[in-house]
XYZ file of C-alpha atoms in Angstrom:
119
model
C 92.159 92.901 93.390
C 94.517 92.860 96.472
C 94.362 95.615 99.186
C 97.236 97.515 97.840
C 95.529 98.176 94.554
C 92.669 99.133 96.275
C 94.118 101.366 98.400
C 95.998 103.009 95.234
C 92.960 103.013 93.132
C 90.875 104.997 96.154
C 93.912 107.247 96.492
C 94.426 108.099 92.852
C 90.584 108.893 92.316
C 90.837 111.019 95.457
C 93.644 113.258 94.047
C 92.136 113.420 90.772
C 88.697 114.529 92.571
C 90.811 116.903 94.452
C 91.973 118.568 90.953
C 89.213 118.001 88.508
C 86.375 118.267 91.417
C 85.500 121.651 89.732
C 84.922 120.414 86.329
C 82.674 117.593 87.235
C 78.683 117.487 87.696
C 77.084 118.321 91.317
C 75.601 114.679 91.077
C 79.348 113.316 90.093
C 81.109 115.484 92.634
C 78.361 114.052 95.654
C 78.211 110.464 94.694
C 81.783 110.438 94.466
C 82.534 111.776 97.725
C 79.840 110.030 99.302
C 81.540 106.761 97.858
C 85.545 107.379 98.237
C 85.578 109.944 100.949
C 82.996 109.308 103.136
C 82.740 105.427 102.524
C 79.375 105.131 101.901
C 78.212 101.849 100.126
C 76.367 101.254 96.964
C 73.332 100.967 98.919
C 73.821 103.928 100.809
C 74.150 105.886 98.253
C 71.172 104.601 96.330
C 69.118 105.069 99.125
C 70.223 109.017 99.457
C 69.936 109.679 95.689
C 66.671 107.336 95.555
C 68.095 105.534 92.392
C 69.447 101.572 92.153
C 72.501 100.448 93.347
C 73.277 100.005 89.526
C 72.385 103.198 88.660
C 74.733 104.647 91.277
C 77.653 102.343 89.821
C 77.273 103.400 86.489
C 77.401 107.156 87.788
C 80.650 106.456 89.774
C 82.212 104.565 86.971
C 81.222 107.581 84.688
C 82.565 110.297 87.203
C 85.938 107.918 87.518
C 86.478 107.752 83.682
C 85.521 111.708 83.632
C 88.432 111.972 86.375
C 91.061 109.721 84.646
C 90.148 111.405 80.772
C 90.742 115.060 82.324
C 94.273 113.956 83.739
C 95.106 112.223 80.464
C 94.694 115.486 78.661
C 95.442 118.261 81.569
C 98.421 116.283 83.333
C 97.881 118.375 86.619
C 98.116 115.634 89.266
C 101.363 114.237 87.372
C 102.758 117.500 87.051
C 101.892 118.723 90.913
C 103.778 115.163 92.026
C 106.750 115.984 90.253
C 106.879 119.365 91.228
C 106.431 118.236 94.614
C 109.588 115.045 94.688
C 111.604 118.090 92.568
C 110.708 120.418 95.941
C 111.701 117.238 98.278
C 114.664 116.870 96.448
C 116.098 120.521 96.728
C 115.381 120.759 100.386
C 117.569 117.879 100.796
C 120.262 119.478 99.269
C 119.508 122.976 100.861
C 119.904 121.099 104.630
C 122.919 119.547 103.368
C 124.402 123.528 102.825
C 127.026 124.436 105.812
C 126.409 128.054 105.825
C 123.580 128.402 108.147
C 122.782 131.987 106.777
C 122.490 131.072 103.261
C 120.837 127.712 103.986
C 118.128 129.978 105.809
C 117.595 132.282 102.897
C 117.101 129.254 100.357
C 114.815 127.363 102.704
C 112.801 130.957 102.810
C 112.441 131.057 98.841
C 111.559 127.001 98.835
C 108.801 127.914 101.716
C 106.975 130.517 99.452
C 107.665 128.419 96.172
C 105.495 125.760 97.842
C 103.203 128.310 99.219
C 102.624 129.202 95.506
C 101.741 125.719 94.720
C 99.016 124.923 97.690
C 97.277 128.495 96.754
């Protein structure tokens, strides 16, 4: 696997984890966080949980699959990405307006919309 593919995979799992962590078991959350966010090795996680490296590997694979299944069914991460891109496009269009007062009002509405997304 090349470096870009590995980084894309890590980013994808972290994004899905942000959306679906509450749906995972405590053990799945802990192992995914240690592996993907804290950069622990399989051996380090195995020592932490007092299990084999193979057990950690299997737990991680099941947790990753659960995240992918949730995204396949709910699509929250994909919807968020689409909304974010449209909001960025809208901001570019607003900033292209000539009327400063109108532009500020539109940017204010856009900022409130983005705040709703982040909460």
